[in-house]
Tab-separated table of N, CA, C and O in Angstrom:
chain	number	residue	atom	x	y	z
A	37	UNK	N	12.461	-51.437	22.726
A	37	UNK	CA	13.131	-50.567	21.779
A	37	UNK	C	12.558	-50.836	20.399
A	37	UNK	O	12.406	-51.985	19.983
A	38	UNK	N	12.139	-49.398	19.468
A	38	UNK	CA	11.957	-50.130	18.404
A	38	UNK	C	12.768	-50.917	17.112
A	38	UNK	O	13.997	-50.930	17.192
A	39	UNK	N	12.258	-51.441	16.164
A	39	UNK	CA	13.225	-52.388	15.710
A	39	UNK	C	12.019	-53.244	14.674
A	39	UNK	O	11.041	-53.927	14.976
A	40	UNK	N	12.641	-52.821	13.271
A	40	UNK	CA	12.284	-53.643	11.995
A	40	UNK	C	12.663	-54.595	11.397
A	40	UNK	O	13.729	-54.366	10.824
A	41	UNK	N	12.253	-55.669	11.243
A	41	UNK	CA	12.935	-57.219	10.953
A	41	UNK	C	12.274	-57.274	9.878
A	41	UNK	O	11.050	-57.196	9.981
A	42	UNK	N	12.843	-57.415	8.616
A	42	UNK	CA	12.322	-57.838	7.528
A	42	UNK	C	12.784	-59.136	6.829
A	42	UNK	O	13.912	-59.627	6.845
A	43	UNK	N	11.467	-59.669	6.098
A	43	UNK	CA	12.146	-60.857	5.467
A	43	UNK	C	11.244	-60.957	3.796
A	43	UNK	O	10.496	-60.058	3.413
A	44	UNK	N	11.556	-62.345	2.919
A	44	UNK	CA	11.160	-62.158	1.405
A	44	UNK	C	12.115	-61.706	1.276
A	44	UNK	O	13.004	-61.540	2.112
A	45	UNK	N	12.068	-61.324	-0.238
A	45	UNK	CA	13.123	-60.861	-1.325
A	45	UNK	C	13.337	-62.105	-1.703
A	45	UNK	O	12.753	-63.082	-1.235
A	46	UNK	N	14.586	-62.129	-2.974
A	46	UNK	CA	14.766	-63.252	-3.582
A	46	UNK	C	15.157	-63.221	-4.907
A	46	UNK	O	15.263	-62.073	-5.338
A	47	UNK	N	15.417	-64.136	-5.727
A	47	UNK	CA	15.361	-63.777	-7.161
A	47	UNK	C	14.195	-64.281	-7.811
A	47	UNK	O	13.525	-65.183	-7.309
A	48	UNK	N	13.858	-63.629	-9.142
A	48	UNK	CA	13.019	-63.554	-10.032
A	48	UNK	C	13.104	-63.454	-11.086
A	48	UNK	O	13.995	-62.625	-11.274
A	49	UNK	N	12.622	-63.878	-12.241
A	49	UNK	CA	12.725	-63.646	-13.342
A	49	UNK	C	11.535	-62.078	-14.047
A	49	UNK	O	10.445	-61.825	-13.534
A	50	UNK	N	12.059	-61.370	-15.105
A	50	UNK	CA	11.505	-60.156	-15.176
A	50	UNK	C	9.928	-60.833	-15.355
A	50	UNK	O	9.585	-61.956	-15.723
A	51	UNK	N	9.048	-59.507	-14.882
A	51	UNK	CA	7.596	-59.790	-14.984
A	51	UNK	C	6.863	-60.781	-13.865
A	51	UNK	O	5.676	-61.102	-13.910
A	52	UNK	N	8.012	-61.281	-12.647
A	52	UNK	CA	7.205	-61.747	-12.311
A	52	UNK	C	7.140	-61.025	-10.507
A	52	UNK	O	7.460	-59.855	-10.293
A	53	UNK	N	6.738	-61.849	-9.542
A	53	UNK	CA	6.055	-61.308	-8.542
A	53	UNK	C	6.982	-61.970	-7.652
A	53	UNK	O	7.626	-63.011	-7.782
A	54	UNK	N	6.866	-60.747	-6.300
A	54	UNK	CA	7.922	-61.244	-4.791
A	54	UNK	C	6.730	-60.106	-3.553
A	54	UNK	O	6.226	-59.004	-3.771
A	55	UNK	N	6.668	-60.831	-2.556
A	55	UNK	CA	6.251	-60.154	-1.482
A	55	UNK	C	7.471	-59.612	-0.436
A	55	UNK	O	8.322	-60.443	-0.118
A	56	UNK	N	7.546	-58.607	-0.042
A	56	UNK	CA	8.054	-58.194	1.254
A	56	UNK	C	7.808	-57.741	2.329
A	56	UNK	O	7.149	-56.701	2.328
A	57	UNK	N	8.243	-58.344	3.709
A	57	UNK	CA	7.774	-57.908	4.956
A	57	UNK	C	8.439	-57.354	5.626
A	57	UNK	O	9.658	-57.383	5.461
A	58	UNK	N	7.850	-56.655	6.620
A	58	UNK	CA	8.710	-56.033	7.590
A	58	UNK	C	7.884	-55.737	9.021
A	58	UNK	O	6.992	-54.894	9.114
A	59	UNK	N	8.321	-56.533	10.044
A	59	UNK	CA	7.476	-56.811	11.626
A	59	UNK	C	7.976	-55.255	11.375
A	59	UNK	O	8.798	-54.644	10.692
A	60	UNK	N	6.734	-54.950	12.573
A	60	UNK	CA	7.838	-53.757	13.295
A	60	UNK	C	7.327	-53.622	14.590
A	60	UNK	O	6.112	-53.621	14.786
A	61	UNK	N	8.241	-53.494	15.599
A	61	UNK	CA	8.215	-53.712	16.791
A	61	UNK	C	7.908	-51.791	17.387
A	61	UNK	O	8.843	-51.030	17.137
A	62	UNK	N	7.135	-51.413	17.832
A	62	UNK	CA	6.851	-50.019	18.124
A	62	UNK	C	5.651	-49.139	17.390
A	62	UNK	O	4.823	-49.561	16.582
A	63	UNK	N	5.770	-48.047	17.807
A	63	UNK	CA	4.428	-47.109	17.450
A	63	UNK	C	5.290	-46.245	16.268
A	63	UNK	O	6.401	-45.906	16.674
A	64	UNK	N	5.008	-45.873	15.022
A	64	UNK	CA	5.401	-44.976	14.410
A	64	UNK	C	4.669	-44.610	13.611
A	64	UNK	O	3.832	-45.350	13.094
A	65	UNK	N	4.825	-43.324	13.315
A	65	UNK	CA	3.865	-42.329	12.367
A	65	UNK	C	3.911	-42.247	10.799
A	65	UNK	O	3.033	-41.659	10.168
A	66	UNK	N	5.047	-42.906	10.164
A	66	UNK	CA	5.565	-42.869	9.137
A	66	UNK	C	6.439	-43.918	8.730
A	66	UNK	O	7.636	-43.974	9.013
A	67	UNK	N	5.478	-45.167	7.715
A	67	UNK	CA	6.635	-46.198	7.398
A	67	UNK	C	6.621	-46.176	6.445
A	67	UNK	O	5.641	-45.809	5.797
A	68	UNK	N	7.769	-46.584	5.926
A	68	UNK	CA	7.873	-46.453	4.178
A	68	UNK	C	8.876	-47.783	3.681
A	68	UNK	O	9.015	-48.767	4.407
A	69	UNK	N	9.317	-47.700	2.797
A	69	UNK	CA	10.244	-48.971	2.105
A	69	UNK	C	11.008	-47.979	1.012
A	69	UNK	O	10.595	-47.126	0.227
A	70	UNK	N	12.248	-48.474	1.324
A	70	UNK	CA	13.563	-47.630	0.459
A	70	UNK	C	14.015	-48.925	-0.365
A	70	UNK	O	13.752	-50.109	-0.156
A	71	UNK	N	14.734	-48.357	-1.310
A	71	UNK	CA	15.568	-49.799	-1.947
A	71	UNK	C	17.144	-48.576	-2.545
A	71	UNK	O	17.285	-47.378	-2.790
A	72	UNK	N	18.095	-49.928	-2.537
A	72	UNK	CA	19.454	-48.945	-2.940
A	72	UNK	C	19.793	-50.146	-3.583
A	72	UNK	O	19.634	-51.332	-3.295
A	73	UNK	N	20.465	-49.347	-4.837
A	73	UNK	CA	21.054	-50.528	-6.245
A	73	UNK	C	23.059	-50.326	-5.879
A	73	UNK	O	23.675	-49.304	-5.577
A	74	UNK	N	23.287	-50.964	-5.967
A	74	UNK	CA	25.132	-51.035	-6.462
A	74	UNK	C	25.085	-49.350	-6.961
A	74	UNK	O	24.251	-49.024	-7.806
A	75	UNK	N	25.955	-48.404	-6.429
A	75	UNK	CA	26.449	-47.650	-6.825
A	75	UNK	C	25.772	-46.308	-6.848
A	75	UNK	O	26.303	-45.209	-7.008
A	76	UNK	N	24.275	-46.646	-6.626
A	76	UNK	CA	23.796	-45.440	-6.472
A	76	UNK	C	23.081	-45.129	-4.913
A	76	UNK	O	23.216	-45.820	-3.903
A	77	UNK	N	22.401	-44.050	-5.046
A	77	UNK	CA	21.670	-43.798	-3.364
A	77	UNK	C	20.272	-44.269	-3.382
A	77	UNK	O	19.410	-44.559	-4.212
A	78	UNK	N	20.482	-44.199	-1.642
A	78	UNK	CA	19.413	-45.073	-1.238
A	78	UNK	C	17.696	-44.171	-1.875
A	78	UNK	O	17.427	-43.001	-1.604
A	79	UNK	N	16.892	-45.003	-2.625
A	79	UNK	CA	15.898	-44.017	-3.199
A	79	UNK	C	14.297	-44.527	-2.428
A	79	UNK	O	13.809	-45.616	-2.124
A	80	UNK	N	13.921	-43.318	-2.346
A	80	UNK	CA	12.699	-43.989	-1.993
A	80	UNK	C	11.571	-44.361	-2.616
A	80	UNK	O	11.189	-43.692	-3.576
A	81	UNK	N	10.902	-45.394	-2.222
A	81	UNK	CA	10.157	-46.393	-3.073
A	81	UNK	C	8.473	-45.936	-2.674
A	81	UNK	O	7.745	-45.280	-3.419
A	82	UNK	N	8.113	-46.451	-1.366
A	82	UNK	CA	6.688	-46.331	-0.953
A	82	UNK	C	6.445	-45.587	0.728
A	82	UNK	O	7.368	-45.716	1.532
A	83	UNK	N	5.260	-44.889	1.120
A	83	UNK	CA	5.686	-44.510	2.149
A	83	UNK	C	3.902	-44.298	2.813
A	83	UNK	O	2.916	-44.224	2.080
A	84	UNK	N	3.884	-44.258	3.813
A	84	UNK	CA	1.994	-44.420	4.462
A	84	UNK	C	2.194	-43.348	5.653
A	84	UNK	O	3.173	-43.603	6.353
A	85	UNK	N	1.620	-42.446	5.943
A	85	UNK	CA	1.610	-41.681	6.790
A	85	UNK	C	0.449	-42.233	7.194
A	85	UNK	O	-0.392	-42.790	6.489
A	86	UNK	N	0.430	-41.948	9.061
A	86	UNK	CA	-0.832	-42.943	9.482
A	86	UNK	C	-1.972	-42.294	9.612
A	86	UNK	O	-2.083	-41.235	10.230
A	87	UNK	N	-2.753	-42.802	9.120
A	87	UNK	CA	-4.692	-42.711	8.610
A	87	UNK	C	-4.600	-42.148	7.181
A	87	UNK	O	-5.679	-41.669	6.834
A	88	UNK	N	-3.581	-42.055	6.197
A	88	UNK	CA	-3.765	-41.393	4.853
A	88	UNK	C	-4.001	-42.902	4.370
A	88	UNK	O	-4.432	-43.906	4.936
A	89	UNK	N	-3.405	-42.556	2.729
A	89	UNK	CA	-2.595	-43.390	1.830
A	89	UNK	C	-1.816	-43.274	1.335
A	89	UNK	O	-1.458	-42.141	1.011
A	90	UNK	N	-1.134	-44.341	1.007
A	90	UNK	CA	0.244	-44.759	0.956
A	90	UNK	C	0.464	-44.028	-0.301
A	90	UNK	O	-0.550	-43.780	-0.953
A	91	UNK	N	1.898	-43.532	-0.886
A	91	UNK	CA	2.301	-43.115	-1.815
A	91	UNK	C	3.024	-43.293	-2.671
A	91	UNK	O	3.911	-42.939	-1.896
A	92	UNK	N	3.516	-43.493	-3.505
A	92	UNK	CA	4.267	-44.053	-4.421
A	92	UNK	C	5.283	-43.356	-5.640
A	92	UNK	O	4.857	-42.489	-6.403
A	93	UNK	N	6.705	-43.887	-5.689
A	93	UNK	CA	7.265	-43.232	-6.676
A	93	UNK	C	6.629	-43.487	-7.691
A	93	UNK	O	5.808	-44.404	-7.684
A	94	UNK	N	6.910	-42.574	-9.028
A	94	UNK	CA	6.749	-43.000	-10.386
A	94	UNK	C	6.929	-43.925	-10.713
A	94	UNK	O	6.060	-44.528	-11.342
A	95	UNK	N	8.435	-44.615	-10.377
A	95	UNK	CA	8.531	-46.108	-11.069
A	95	UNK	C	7.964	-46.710	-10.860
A	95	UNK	O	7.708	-47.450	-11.810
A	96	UNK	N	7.129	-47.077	-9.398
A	96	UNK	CA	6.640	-48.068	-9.371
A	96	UNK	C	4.708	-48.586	-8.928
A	96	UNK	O	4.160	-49.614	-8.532
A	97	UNK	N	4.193	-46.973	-9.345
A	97	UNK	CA	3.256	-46.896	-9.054
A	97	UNK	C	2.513	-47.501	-10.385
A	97	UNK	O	2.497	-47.317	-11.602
A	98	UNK	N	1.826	-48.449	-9.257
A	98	UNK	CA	0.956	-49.136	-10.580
A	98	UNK	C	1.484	-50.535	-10.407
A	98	UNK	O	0.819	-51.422	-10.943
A	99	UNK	N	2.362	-50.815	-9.873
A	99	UNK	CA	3.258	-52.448	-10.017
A	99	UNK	C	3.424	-52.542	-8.355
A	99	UNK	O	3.313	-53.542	-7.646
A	100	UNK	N	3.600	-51.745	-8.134
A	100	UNK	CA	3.478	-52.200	-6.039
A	100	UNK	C	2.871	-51.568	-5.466
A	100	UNK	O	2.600	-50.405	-5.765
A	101	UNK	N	2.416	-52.292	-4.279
A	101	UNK	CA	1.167	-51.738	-3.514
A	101	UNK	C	1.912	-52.002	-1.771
A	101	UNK	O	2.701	-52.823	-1.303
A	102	UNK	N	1.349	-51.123	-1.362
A	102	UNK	CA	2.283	-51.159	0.249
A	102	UNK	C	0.905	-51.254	1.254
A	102	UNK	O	-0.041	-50.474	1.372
A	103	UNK	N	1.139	-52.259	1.776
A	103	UNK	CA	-0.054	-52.352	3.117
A	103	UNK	C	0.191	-52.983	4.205
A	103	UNK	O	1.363	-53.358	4.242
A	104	UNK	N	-0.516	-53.308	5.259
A	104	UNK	CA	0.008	-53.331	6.313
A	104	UNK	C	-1.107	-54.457	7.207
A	104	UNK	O	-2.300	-54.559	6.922
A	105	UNK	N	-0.544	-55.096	8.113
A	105	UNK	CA	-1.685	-55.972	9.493
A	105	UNK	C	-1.621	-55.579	10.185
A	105	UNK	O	-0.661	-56.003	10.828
A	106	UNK	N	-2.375	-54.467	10.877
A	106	UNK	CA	-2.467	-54.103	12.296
A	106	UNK	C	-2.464	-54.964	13.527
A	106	UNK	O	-2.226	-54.580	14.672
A	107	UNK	N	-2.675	-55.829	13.247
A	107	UNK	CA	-3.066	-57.525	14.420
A	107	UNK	C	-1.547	-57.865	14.152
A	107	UNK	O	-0.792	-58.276	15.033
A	108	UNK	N	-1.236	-57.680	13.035
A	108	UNK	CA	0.475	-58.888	13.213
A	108	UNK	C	1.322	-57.320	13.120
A	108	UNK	O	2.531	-57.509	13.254
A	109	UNK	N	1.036	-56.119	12.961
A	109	UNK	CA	2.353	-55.292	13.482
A	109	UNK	C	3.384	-55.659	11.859
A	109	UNK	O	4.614	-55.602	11.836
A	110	UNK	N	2.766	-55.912	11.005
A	110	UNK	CA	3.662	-56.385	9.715
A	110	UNK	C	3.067	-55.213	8.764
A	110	UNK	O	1.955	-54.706	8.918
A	111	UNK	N	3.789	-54.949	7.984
A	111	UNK	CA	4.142	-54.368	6.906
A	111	UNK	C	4.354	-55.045	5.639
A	111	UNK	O	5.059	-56.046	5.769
A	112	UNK	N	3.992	-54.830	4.541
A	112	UNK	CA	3.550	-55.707	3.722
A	112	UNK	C	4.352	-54.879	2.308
A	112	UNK	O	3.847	-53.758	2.252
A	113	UNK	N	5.045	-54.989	1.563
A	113	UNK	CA	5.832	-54.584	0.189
A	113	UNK	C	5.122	-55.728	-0.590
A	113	UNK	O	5.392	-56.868	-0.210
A	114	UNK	N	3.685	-55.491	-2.303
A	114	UNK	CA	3.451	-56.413	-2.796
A	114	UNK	C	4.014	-55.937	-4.385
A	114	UNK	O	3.441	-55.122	-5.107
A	115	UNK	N	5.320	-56.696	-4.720
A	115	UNK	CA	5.884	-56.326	-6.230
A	115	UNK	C	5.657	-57.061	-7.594
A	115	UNK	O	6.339	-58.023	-7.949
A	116	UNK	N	4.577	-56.489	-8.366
A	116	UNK	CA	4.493	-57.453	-9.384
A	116	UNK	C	4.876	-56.471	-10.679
A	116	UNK	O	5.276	-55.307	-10.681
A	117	UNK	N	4.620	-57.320	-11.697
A	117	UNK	CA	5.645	-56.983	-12.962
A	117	UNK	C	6.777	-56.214	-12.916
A	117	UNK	O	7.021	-55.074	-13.313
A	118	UNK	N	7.832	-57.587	-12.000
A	118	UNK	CA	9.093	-56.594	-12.050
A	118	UNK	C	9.809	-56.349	-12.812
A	118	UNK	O	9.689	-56.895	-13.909
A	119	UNK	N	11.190	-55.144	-12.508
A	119	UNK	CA	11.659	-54.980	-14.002
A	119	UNK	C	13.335	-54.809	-13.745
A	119	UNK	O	13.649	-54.054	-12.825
A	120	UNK	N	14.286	-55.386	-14.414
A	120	UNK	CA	15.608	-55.696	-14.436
A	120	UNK	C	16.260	-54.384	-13.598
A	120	UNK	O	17.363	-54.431	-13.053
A	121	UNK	N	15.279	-53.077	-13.596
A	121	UNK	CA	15.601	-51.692	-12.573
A	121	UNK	C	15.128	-52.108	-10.855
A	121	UNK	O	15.212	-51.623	-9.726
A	122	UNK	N	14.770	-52.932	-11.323
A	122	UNK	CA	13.727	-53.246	-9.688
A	122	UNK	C	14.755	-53.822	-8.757
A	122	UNK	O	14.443	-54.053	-7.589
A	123	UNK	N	16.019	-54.079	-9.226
A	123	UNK	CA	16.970	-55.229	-8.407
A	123	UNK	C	17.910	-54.117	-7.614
A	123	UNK	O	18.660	-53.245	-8.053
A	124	UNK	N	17.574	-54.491	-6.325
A	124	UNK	CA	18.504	-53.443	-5.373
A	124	UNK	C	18.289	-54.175	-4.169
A	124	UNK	O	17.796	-55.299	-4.258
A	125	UNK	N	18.570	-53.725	-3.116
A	125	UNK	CA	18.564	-53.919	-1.609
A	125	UNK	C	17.386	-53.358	-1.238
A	125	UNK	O	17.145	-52.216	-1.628
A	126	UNK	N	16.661	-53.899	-0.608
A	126	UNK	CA	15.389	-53.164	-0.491
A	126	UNK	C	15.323	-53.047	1.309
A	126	UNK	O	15.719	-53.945	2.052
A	127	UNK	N	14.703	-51.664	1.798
A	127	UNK	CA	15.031	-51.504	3.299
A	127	UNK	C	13.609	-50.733	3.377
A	127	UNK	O	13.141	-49.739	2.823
A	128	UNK	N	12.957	-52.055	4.723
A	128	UNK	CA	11.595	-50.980	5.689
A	128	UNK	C	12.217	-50.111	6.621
A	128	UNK	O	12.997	-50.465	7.506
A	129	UNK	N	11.809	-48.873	6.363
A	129	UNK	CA	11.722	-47.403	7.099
A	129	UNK	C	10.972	-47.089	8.119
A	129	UNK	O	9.796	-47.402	7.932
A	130	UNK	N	11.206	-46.550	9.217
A	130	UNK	CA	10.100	-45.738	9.923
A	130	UNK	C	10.539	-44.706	10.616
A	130	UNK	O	11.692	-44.780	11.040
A	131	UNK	N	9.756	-43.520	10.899
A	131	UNK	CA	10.123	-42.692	11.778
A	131	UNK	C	8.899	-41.813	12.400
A	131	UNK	O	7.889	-42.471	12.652
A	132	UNK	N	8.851	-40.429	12.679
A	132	UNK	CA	7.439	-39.368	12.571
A	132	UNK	C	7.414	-38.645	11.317
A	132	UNK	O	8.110	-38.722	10.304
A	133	UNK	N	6.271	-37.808	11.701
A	133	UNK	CA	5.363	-37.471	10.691
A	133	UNK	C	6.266	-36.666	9.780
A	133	UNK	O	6.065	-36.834	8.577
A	134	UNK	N	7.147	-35.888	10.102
A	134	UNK	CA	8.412	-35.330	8.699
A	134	UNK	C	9.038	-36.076	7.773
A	134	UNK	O	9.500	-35.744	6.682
A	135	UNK	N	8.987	-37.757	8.650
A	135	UNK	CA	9.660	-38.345	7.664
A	135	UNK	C	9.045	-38.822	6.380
A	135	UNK	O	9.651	-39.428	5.496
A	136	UNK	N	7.518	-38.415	6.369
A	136	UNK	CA	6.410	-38.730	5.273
A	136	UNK	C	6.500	-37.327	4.637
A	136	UNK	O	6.129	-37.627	3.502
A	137	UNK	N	6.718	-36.112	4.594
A	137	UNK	CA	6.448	-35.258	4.308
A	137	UNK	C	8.179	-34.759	3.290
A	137	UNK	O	8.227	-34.253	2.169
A	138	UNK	N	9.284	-35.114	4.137
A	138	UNK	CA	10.704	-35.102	3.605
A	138	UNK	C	10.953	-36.077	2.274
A	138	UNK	O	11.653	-35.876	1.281
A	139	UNK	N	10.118	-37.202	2.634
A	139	UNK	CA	10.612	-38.524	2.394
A	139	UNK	C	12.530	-38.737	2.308
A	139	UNK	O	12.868	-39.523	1.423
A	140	UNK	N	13.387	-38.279	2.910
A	140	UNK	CA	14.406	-38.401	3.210
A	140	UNK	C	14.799	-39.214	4.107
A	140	UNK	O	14.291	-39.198	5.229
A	141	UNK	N	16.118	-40.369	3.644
A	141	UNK	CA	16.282	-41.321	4.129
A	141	UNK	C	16.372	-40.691	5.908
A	141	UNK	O	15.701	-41.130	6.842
A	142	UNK	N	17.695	-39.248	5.994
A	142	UNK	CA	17.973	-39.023	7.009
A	142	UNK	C	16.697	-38.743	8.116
A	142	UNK	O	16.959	-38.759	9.319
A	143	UNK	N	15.211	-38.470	7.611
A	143	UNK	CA	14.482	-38.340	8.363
A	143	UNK	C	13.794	-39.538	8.897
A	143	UNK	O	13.171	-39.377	9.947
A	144	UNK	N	13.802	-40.765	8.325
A	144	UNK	CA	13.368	-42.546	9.150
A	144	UNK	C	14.485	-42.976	9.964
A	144	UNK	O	15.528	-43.401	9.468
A	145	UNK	N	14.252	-42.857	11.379
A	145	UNK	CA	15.256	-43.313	12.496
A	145	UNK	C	15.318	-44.475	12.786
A	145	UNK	O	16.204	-44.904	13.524
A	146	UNK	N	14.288	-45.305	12.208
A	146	UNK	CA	14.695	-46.887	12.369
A	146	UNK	C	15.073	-47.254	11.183
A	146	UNK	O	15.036	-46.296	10.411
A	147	UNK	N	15.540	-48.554	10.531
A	147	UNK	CA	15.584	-49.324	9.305
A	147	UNK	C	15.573	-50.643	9.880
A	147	UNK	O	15.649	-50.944	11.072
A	148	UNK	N	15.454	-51.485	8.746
A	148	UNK	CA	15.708	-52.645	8.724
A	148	UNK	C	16.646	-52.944	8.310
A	148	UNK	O	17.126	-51.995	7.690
A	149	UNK	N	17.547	-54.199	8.270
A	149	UNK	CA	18.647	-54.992	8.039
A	149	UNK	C	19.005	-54.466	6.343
A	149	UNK	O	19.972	-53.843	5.903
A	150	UNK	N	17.535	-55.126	5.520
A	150	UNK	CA	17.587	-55.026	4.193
A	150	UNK	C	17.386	-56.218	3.603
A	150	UNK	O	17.753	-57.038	4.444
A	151	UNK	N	16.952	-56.888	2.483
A	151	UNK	CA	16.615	-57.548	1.836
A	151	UNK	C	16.617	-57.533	0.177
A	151	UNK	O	15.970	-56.824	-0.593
A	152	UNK	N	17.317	-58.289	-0.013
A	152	UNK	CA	17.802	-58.241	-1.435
A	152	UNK	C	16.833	-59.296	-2.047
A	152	UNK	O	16.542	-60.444	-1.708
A	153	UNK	N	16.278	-58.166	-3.486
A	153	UNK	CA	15.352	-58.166	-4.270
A	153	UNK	C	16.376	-58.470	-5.659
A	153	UNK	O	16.524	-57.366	-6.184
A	154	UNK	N	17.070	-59.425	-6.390
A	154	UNK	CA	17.402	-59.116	-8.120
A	154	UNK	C	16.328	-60.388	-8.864
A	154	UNK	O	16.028	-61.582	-8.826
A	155	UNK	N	16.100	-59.291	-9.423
A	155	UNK	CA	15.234	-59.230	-11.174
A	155	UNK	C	16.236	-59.913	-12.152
A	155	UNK	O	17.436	-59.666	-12.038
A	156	UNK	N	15.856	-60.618	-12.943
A	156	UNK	CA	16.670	-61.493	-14.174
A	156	UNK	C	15.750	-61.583	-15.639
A	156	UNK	O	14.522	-61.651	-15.676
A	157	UNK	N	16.538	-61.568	-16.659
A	157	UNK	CA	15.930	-61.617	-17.463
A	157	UNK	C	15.804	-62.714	-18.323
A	157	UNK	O	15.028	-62.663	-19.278
């Protein structure tokens, strides 16, 4: 069955750097990484449709880079110069190829647990 186990996150002080992973157990066409803060909705962050490149919101293009090990089946979230907005729950995504094209949470049928990312200043 498939199934995303993620781990990392942590705290940080602003500006500096955290890696995040996420195994993923199965074949999917579309993985991405969501993060959700206290109070608001779940937003999406980064997303790789398979054989493109990966894409990126505004906020954070330029400060994270999303890649992946084909040999270890891992997924890779790399966050540097973070910023006191950066602190949320952070969740690996996957689903098919709509869910790269929607980027809507309701369209990634797997998630992960989640992993909490806060930024400090």
């Amino acid at each position: 069955q498939a199934q995303l186990v993620e781990s990392g996150g942590g705290s940080v002080q602003a500006g500096g750097s955290l890696r995040l992973s996420c195994a993923a157990f199965g074949r999917f066409d579309c993985m991405g990484w969501f993060r959700q803060a206290p109070g608001k909705e779940r937003e999406w962050v980064t997303s790789f449709h398979d054989g493109e490149q990966p894409t990126y919101a505004d906020s954070v293009k330029g400060r994270f880079t999303f890649s992946q090990d084909n040999i270890k089946n891992t997924l890779y979230l790399q966050m540097n110069s973070l910023k006191l907005d950066d602190t949320a729950m952070y969740y690996c995504a996957a689903g098919g190829s709509v869910a790269c094209f929607s980027l809507r949470p309701a369209d990634f049928a797997y998630w992960g647990q989640g992993t909490q990312v806060t930024v400090s200043s």
